[in-house]
Structure formats: structure tokens, C-alpha cells
XYZ file of C-alpha atoms in Angstrom:
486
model
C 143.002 -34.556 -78.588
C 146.032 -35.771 -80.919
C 145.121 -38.762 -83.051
C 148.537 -40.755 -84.529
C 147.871 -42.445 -87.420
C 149.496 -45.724 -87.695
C 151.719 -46.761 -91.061
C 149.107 -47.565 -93.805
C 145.883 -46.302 -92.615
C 144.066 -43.508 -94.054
C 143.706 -39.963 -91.733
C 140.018 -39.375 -91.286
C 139.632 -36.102 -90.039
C 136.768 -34.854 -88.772
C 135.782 -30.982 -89.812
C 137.807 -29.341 -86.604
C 140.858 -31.887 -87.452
C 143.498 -31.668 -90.365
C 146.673 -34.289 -90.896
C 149.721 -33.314 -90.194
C 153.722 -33.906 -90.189
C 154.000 -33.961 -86.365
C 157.579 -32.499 -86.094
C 159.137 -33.750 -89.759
C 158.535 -35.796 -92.312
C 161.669 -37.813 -91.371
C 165.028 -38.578 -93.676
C 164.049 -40.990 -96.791
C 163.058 -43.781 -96.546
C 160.595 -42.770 -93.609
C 157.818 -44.658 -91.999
C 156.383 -41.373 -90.453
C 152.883 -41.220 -91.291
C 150.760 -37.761 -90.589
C 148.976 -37.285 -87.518
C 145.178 -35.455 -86.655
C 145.809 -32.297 -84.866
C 143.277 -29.467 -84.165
C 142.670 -26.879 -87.252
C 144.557 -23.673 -86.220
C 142.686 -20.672 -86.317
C 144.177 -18.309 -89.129
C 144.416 -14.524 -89.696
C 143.287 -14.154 -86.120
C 145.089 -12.104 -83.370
C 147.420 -11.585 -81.800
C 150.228 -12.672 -84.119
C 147.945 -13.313 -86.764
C 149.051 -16.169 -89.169
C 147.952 -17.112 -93.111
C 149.207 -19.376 -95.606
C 149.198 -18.068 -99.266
C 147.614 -19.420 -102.101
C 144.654 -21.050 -100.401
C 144.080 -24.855 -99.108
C 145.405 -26.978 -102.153
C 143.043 -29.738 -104.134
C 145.796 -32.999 -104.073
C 146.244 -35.008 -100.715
C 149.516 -33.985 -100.636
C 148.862 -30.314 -100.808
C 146.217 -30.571 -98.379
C 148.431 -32.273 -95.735
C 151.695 -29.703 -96.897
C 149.313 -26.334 -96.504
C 147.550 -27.696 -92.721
C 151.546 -28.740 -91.753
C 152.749 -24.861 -92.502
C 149.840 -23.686 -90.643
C 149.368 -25.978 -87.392
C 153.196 -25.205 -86.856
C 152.561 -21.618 -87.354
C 149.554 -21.515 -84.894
C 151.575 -23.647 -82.205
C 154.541 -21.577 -81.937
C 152.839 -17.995 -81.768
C 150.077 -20.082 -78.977
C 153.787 -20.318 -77.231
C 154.840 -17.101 -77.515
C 152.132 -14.349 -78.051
C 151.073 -14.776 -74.035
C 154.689 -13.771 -73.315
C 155.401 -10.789 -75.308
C 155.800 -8.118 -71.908
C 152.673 -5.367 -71.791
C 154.640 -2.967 -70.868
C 156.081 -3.021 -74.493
C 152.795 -4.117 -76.039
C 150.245 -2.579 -74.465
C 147.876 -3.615 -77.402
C 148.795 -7.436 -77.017
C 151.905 -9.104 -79.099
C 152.609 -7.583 -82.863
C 154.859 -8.922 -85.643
C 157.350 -6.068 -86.723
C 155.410 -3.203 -88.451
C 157.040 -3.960 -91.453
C 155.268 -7.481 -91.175
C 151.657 -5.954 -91.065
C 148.554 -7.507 -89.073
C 149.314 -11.061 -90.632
C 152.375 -13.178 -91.125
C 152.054 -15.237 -94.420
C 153.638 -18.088 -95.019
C 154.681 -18.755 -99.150
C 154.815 -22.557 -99.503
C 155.928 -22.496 -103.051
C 158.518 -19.610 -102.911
C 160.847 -21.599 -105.499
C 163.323 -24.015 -106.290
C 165.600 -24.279 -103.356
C 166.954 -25.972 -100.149
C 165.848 -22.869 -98.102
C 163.328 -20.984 -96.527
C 163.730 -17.789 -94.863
C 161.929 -14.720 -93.083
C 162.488 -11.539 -94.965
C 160.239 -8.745 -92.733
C 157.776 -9.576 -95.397
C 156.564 -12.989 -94.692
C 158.034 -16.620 -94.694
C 159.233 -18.046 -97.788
C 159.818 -22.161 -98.447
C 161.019 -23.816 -100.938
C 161.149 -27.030 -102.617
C 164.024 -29.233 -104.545
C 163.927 -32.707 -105.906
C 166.828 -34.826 -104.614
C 167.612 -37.952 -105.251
C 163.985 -39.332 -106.321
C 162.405 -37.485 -103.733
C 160.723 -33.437 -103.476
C 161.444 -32.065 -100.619
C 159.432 -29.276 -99.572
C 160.969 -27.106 -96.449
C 158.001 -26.019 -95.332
C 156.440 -29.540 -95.001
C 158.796 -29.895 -91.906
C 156.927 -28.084 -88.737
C 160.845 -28.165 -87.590
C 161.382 -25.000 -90.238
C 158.498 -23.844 -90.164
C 158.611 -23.191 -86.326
C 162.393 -22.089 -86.841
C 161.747 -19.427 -89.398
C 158.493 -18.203 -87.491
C 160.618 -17.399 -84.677
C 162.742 -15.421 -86.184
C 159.632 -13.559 -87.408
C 158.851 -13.397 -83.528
C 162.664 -12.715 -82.066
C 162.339 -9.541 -85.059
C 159.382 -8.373 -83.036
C 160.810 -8.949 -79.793
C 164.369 -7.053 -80.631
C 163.277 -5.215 -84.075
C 167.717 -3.751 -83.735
C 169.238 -7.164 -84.295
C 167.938 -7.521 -87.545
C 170.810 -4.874 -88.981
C 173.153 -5.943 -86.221
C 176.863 -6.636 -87.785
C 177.493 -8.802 -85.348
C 178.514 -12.532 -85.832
C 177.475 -14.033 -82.560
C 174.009 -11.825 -82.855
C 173.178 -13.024 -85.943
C 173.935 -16.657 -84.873
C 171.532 -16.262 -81.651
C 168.954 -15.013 -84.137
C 169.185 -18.557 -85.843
C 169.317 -20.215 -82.323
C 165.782 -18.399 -81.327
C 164.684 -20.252 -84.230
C 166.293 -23.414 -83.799
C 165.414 -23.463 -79.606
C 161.733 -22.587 -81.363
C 161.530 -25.508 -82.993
C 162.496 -27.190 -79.961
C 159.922 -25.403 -77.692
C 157.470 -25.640 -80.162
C 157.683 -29.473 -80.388
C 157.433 -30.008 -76.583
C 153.706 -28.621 -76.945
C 152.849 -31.945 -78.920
C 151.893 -34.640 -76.217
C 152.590 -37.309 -78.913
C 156.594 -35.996 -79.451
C 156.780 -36.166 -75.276
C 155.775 -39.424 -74.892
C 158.361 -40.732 -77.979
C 161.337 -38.256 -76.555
C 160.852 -39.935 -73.074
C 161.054 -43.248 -74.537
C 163.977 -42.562 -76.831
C 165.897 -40.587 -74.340
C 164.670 -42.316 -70.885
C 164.259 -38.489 -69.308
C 167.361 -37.457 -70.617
C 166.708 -34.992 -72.898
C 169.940 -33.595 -73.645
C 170.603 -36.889 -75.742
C 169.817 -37.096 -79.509
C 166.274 -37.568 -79.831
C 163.509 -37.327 -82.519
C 162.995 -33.450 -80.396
C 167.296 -32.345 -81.039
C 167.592 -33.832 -84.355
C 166.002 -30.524 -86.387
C 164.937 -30.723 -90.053
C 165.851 -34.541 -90.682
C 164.296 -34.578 -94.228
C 166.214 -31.202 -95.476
C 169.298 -32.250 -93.734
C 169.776 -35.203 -96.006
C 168.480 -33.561 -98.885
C 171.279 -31.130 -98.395
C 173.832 -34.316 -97.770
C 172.916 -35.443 -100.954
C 174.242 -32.494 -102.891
C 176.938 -31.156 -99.822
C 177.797 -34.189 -97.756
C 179.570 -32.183 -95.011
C 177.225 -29.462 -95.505
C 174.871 -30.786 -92.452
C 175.251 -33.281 -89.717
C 174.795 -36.711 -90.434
C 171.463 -37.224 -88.892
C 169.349 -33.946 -89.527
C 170.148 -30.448 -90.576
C 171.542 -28.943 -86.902
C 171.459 -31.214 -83.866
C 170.858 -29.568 -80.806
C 172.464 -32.114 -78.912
C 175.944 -31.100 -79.434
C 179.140 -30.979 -77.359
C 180.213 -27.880 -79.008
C 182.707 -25.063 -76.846
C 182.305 -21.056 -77.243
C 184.887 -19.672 -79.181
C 184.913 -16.152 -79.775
C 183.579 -16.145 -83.375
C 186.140 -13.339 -84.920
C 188.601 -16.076 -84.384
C 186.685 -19.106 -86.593
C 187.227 -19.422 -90.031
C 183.892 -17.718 -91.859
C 183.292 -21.374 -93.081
C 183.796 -24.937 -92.357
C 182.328 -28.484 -92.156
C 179.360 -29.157 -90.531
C 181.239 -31.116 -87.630
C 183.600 -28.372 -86.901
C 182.756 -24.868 -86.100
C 182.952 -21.534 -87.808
C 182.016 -17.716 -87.126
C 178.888 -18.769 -90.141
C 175.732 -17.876 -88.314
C 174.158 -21.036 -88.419
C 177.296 -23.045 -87.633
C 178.144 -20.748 -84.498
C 174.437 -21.020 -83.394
C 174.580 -24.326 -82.349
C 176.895 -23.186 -79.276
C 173.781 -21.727 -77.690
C 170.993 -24.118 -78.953
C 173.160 -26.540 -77.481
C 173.396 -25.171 -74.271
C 169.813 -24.217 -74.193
C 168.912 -27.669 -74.961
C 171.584 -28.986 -71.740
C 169.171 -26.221 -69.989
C 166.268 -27.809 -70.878
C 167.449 -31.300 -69.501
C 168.207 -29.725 -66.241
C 165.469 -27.833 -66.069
C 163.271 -31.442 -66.510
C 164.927 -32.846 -63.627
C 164.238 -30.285 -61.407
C 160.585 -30.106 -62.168
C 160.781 -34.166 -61.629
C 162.139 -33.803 -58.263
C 164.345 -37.014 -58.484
C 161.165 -39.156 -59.866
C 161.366 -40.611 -63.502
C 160.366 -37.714 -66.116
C 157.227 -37.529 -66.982
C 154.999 -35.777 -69.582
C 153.824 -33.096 -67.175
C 158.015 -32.577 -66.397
C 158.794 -32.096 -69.876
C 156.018 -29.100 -70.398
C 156.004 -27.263 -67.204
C 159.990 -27.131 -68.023
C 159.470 -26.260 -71.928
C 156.882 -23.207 -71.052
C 159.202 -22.208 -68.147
C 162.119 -22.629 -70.841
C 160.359 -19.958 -72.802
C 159.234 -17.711 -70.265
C 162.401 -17.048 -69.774
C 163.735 -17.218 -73.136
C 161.327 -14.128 -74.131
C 162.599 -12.405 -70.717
C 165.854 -12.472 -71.092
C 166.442 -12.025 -74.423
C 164.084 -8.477 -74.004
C 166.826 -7.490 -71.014
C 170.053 -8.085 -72.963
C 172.079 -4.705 -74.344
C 173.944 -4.765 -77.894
C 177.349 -5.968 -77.063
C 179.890 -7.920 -78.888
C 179.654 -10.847 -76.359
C 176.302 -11.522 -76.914
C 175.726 -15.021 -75.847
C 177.102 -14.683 -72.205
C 174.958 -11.525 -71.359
C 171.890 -13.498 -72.673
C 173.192 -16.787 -70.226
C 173.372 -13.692 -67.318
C 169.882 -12.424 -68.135
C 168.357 -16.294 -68.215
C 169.487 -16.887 -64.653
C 168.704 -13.473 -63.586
C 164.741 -14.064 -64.926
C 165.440 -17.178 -63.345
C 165.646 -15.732 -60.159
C 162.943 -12.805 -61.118
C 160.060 -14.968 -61.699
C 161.321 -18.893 -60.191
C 162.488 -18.047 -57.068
C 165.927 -19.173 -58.675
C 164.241 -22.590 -59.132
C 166.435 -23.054 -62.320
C 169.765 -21.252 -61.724
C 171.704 -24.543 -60.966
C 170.706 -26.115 -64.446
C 171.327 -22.810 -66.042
C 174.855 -22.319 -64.487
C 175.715 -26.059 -65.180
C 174.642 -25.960 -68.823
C 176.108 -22.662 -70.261
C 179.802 -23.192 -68.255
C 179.673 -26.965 -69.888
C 179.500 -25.010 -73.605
C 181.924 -22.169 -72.191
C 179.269 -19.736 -73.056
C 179.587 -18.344 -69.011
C 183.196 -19.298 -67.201
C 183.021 -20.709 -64.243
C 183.604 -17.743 -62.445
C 181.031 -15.896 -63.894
C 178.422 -18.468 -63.348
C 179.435 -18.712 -59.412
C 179.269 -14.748 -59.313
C 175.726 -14.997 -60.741
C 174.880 -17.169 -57.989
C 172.114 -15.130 -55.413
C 172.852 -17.706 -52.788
C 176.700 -17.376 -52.846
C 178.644 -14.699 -51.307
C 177.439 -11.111 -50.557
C 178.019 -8.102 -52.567
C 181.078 -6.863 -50.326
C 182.695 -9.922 -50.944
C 182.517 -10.536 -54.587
C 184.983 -9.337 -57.062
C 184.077 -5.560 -57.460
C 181.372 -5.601 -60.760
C 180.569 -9.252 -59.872
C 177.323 -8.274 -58.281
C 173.757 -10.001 -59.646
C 173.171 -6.271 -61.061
C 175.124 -4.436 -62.936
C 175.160 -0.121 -62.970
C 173.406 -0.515 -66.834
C 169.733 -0.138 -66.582
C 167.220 -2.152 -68.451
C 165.666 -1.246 -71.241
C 163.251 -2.459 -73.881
C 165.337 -2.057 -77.008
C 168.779 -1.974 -77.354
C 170.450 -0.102 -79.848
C 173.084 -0.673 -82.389
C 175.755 2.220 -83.289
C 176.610 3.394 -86.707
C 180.106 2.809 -87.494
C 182.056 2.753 -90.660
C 184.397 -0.398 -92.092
C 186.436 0.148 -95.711
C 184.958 -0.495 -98.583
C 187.833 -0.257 -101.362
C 189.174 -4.138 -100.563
C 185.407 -5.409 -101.141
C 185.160 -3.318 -104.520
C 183.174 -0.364 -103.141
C 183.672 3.266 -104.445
C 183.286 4.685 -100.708
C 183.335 3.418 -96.790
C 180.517 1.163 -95.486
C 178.326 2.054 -92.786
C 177.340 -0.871 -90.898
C 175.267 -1.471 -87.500
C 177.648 -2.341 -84.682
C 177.003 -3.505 -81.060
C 178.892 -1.261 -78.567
C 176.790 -0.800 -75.870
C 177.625 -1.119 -72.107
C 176.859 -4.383 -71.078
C 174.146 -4.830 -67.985
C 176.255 -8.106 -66.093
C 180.476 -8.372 -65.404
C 180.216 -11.736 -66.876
C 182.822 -13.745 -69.712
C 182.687 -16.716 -71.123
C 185.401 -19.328 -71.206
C 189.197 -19.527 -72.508
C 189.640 -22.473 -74.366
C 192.098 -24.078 -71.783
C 191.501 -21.967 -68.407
C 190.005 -18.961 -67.338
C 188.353 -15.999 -69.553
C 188.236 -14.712 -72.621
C 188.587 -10.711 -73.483
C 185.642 -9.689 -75.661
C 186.633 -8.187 -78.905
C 185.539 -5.021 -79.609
C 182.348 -3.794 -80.986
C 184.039 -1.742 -84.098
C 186.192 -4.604 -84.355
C 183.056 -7.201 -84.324
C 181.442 -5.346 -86.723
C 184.511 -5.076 -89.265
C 184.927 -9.334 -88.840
C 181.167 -9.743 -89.529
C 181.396 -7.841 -92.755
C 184.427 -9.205 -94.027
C 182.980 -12.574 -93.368
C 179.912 -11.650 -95.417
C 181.949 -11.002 -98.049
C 183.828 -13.928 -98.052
C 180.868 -16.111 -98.021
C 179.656 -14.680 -100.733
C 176.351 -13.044 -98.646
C 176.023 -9.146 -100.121
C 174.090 -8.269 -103.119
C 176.145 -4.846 -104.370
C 174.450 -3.204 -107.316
C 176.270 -2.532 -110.365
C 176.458 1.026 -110.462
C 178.135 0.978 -106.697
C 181.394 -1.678 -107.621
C 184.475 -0.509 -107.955
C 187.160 -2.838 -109.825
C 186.858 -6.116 -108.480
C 184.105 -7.088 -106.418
C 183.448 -10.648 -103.961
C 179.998 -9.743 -104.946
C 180.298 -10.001 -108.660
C 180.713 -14.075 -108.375
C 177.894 -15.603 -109.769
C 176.087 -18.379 -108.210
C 173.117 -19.334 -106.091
C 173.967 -18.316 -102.617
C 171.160 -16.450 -101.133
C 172.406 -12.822 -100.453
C 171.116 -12.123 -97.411
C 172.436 -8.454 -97.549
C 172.812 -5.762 -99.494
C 174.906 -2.233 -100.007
C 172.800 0.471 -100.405
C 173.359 4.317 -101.214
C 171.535 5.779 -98.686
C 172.012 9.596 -99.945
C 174.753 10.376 -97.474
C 176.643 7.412 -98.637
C 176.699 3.614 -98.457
C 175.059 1.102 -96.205
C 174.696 -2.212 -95.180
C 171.295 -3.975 -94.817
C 169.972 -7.221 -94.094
C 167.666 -8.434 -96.344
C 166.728 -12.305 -94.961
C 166.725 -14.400 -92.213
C 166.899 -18.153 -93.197
């Protein structure tokens, strides 16, 4: 049972209840008030979950430390039934560089941030403009960064991926987590109905992610975020192929950034997601039992699909291919019309390749040859990334750069959109991976040690962007390696 506390009044909880944020503390000034949720059971498996440092003494602690850990229980509830046994015989398991228990570090440092780092989950905290804003007081990030933790155990070979468009579905899994996550909370279904009328691909209280860090970050980067939250999954944003965005750009443009091209997918998920609803309705008004059947369906295939899709440069249309083929695996194809609709509206899937992925359209013989539901390329649990080697003089390296580069086969003959008509020509893998460095680069993202520059060196500036790789001498020579996920 979910208690909401109204404006004013002081939670009571009893001693199997904590207060709560229920999806974010909200963008100053906020009336949100906590809410009584259930106490999550900690450092129990599978996906076992803690939260350093121990249950703080001050209200606010109290209320920041049961936040962290009732949105860490609720999205590994969602996912841990899903991980495949075929793969986890022993139940779902974080990475093994994780360990037995993901830990969550509430007071990490001074930052607008938080990020996974195959260690645990760091969050930060900043004070902006008269108020502190912790990140991991918003179940939003907290859910978001736990899913990358979960997407890293899913598909351990994307986290070294130099790939633009896999890095940005990486932040999508987290953002679409959030979103999943939420629609497990009775209390945010009843408010999204009534704020949306059923509609849930409009802004809502459930797209508008991290509304408290978002205008924290305003505050010191006004075009840094979008005006009403950090990333809004309600978006009318078109695939581009990211090698041909700048590596940076105002929030409401788009760029090859990971977080920036992410919303391309979360936004098509979340058009997904709206479908999905109305065909669980059945043409009746959308109702609370719509909204979850469709949001644990949502994820079912989410897991699925994801699982099924090869290393390739065009990432995002083989994982649209692989939803509607789960789709059709374990709905009986109850979904593929929302599905096709959704990702051909962002460009993600043309609309050719959504009609060939259609099981009731024409017959093998007489679609265009490689059209067919199933590709040649068999499934497989893990995909795998190829080493391949970029310069390394122009970034101020003394030798060539191995990087991690997607060139497998891919499993489905699909494309996703030209900007004006038909389909676009995926770039290369090599050619991906050479963009995706040079981007990193530019953006100021790679820690390079000392003793590895040559002359001048993009990594030599000196300022507070989080590197979330480094170069490394791996004895044969030099590497690149993520470090974070935020």
C-alpha cells in the first residue's frame, strides 16, 4: 500500500514503511512532499542492492538514504525476473566486476553527476542557487544509473564499445529505466493519466526525467538541459546518423554526444509505450491496469531484444528489428503495429523496413531478397566488439590507439530513415569507431597519463569534465577504456 503525504503533514511511517521522493523531488520551488512506500529489502538476491555509509541521523538524510534505496529495489524487482536462464542459470548477476552487491555512494562529491563505474553508483551533490541538490535524492537517477549497472550485466561488450550510437542506447536503457521504473508506482499512474488523459507520449510528470538536476544544471548552463527537466522523453526528435552531428550542441538541437543522441530512442520507446497502452485498452479510456500490463510488457521486451542484437554500427534500428521480432516471439505480435508506428515516426526504422518486418504482410518469396523476419546471422548471447586501431599522433599520443569497434554482421536487412526520403547507408564500423574517438577527444572525455602525451594533447586541458575514458599501455601498446557511465 502507497501512502501520499499531503503538503504540510508529517510522514508517519510505520516500521515496514520509509518516506520517499516518489519519482523527483521536483524543480525549485516544489510542493512535492515525500510519500510512504514499503522498506526495500537490501543486500538480498538476486541483484543484491546496499547503500553506503549506513541510514543517516537528520530527517533529511533519512528520507535521501530510503529514496536511493526504494528506487534501487524497484528497478532490479523489474528486471531481475527477466534476465534469460539460459544465460543465468544461477538467477540474474550484476557484472563480475560489480561483486554480489551493487552499492550506491550518496555522498560521492561535489558535482552535478552521478554515474556507474563497474564499481558501484556514485551521486553527487552541488548547491545552486540557494538550494543543495543531491542527484541521488531523485529516484529518476537513481533508476537511470542502476540500469546501466543492469544493461552492463545484460551486454557486459558495450561497455568498451567505440561506438556513438551504442554508447547513447546505453544512456537510453537508463533513461527508458527510469521510465519503466516509475510506471511500477500506482500513485505516478494515476497523476500521468490525469495529466496526459491516456496519452502518454505527451509531457508528463513520467517523460520529464530529473526535474530538480535539470534546473540545477540551467542555472549554471542554461542550454545545457531542456527547459523543463534534464532529458524529456517526450521529444519529436529524427535519427540522424550520429558521425554526421556535431560532437556537441544545445540541448534543443541534437549532436553525436551520448546523452544528446539518446533521446532519439527514449523517445521512440516512450511513442512505444503510448501505443502499446492503447492496445492493452482496447479502445476504452486508459486505465491503471493499461498502463502496467504495457510497462512490464515494455520491458519484457526491452531485456529480449536488447540480449538478441549483434555489434553493428547501426545500432538503434537492429534493436527496433529485435523489439518487434520479441514482439512477435512472446505477444503473438500483439505490439508490432505500435512498434512499427513509433520507431518510423523518429526515423530510427524507414518505412520500408518497418513494412518488411511485418509477419502479416507479404511472404518470403515476395519480399525484397534479405527482407525476410530472419536474417542468415544466428543469435547469440553476447556480441562481440573487434579490435581495431585509429591514430594517435593528432590527439598527442606517442603510438596508434586500439579501440573496441562494432563490425559484426547484423541479424535483420533493416535501415533507418534519410532525412528527406528513403534510407540511409550505415557508416562503417572502423569508420564509427574512428568518429567516436575523435569525438571523445573533442569533448574533452579521455584521461591520458603524462608519461603517454606526445606534444600537444586535447587531454592536457584542465577543467572539471568527468573523463569517462582513459588511454592505457596495455604492454603491446595503447588502449582505450571506459571508465564511467553517467
Amino acid at each position: 500500500m502507497t501512502t501520499v503525504r499531503e503538503a504540510g503533514e508529517p510522514a508517519a511511517p510505520t516500521a515496514d514503511e520509509v518516506s520517499v521522493w516518489e519519482d523527483d523531488p521536483g524543480a525549485p520551488p516544489s510542493t512535492r512532499t515525500p510519500v510512504l512506500r514499503a522498506r526495500p529489502p537490501l543486500r538480498t538476491a538476486p541483484l543484491a542492492i546496499d547503500v553506503a555509509g549506513g541510514i543517516p541521523t537528520d530527517p533529511e538524510g533519512v528520507v535521501r538514504y530510503w529514496t536511493a534505496a526504494e528506487a534501487l529495489g524497484r528497478t532490479v524487482a523489474l528486471y531481475a525476473p527477466l534476465f534469460p536462464a539460459g544465460s543465468f542459470p544461477d538467477g540474474a548477476v550484476w557484472n563480475p566486476a560489480v561483486g554480489d552487491t551493487l552499492t550506491a555512494d550518496l555522498e560521492a562529491g561535489t558535482d552535478l553527476n552521478a554515474y556507474y563505474d563497474r564499481q558501484g553508483l556514485s551521486f553527487f551533490r552541488q548547491h545552486v542557487s540557494g538550494v543543495t541538490v543531491w542527484s541521488g535524492e531523485s529516484p529518476d537517477i537513481v533508476s537511470h544509473e542502476t540500469g546501466h549497472a543492469v544493461l552492463d550485466a545484460l551486454c557486459p561488450w558495450m561497455w568498451d564499445a567505440a561506438s556513438a550510437e551504442i554508447a547513447a542506447f546505453h544512456e537510453s536503457f537508463g533513461d527508458m529505466t527510469a521510465v519503466l521504473s516509475g510506471l511500477r508506482l500506482a500513485t505516478l499512474r494515476e497523476q500521468v493519466i490525469g495529466e496526459t488523459g491516456g496519452e502518454l507520449s505527451r509531457s508528463s510528470r513520467l517523460s520529464r526525467l530529473a526535474e530538480q538536476l535539470g534546473w540545477a544544471v540551467r542555472q549554471l548552463a542554461p542550454t545545457s538541459a531542456d527547459p523543463d527537466c534534464l532529458r524529456n522523453a517526450s521529444n519529436e526528435l529524427f535519427y540522424r546518423d550520429p558521425v554526421s552531428l556535431p560532437p556537441s550542441a544545445p540541448a534543443s538541437q541534437l549532436s553525436s554526444e551520448p546523452h544528446s543522441f539518446s533521446r532519439v530512442f527514449t523517445g521512440a520507446f516512450l511513442r512505444s509505450l503510448a501505443g502499446m497502452v492503447h492496445t492493452v485498452a482496447g479502445g476504452a479510456p486508459v486505465d491503471d491496469a493499461a498502463l502496467r500490463t504495457a510497462g512490464d510488457d515494455a520491458a519484457t521486451l526491452l531485456v529480449t531484444a536488447v540480449i538478441g542484437t549483434a555489434a553493428v554500427p547501426a545500432f538503434y534500428a537492429q534493436v527496433a528489428a529485435h523489439l518487434i521480432e520479441a514482439d512477435q516471439e512472446k505477444f503473438a505480435g500483439r505490439y508490432t503495429e505500435a512498434l512499427q508506428a513509433a520507431f518510423v515516426r523518429h526515423g530510427i526504422l524507414s518505412p520500408g523496413s518497418a513494412e518488411a518486418l511485418s509477419e502479416g504482410g507479404d511472404s518470403p518469396e515476395q519480399k525484397p531478397p534479405g527482407r525476410q523476419m530472419t536474417a542468415g546471422v544466428p543469435r547469440t548471447r553476447t556480441a562481440t566488439t573487434s579490435a581495431v586501431e585509429v591514430p594517435g599522433r593528432q590527439y598527442g599520443l606517442a603510438d596508434v590507439l586500439t579501440v573496441r569497434a562494432p563490425i559484426e554482421a547484423p541479424r535483420f536487412s533493416v535501415a533507418s530513415a534519410a532525412p528527406s526520403r528513403g534510407e540511409l547507408e550505415p557508416t562503417a564500423g572502423e569508420d564509427v569507431a574512428a568518429a567516436f574517438v575523435e569525438d571523445l577527444f573533442r569533448q574533452g572525455r579521455v584521461a591520458v597519463p603524462r608519461e603517454l602525451r606526445r606534444g600537444f594533447s586535447p587531454a592536457a586541458a584542465v577543467d572539471t569534465t568527468l573523463r569517462t575514458h582513459t588511454v592505457a599501455d596495455n604492454g603491446h601498446g595503447l588502449e582505450l577504456r571506459r571508465r564511467v557511465f553517467d
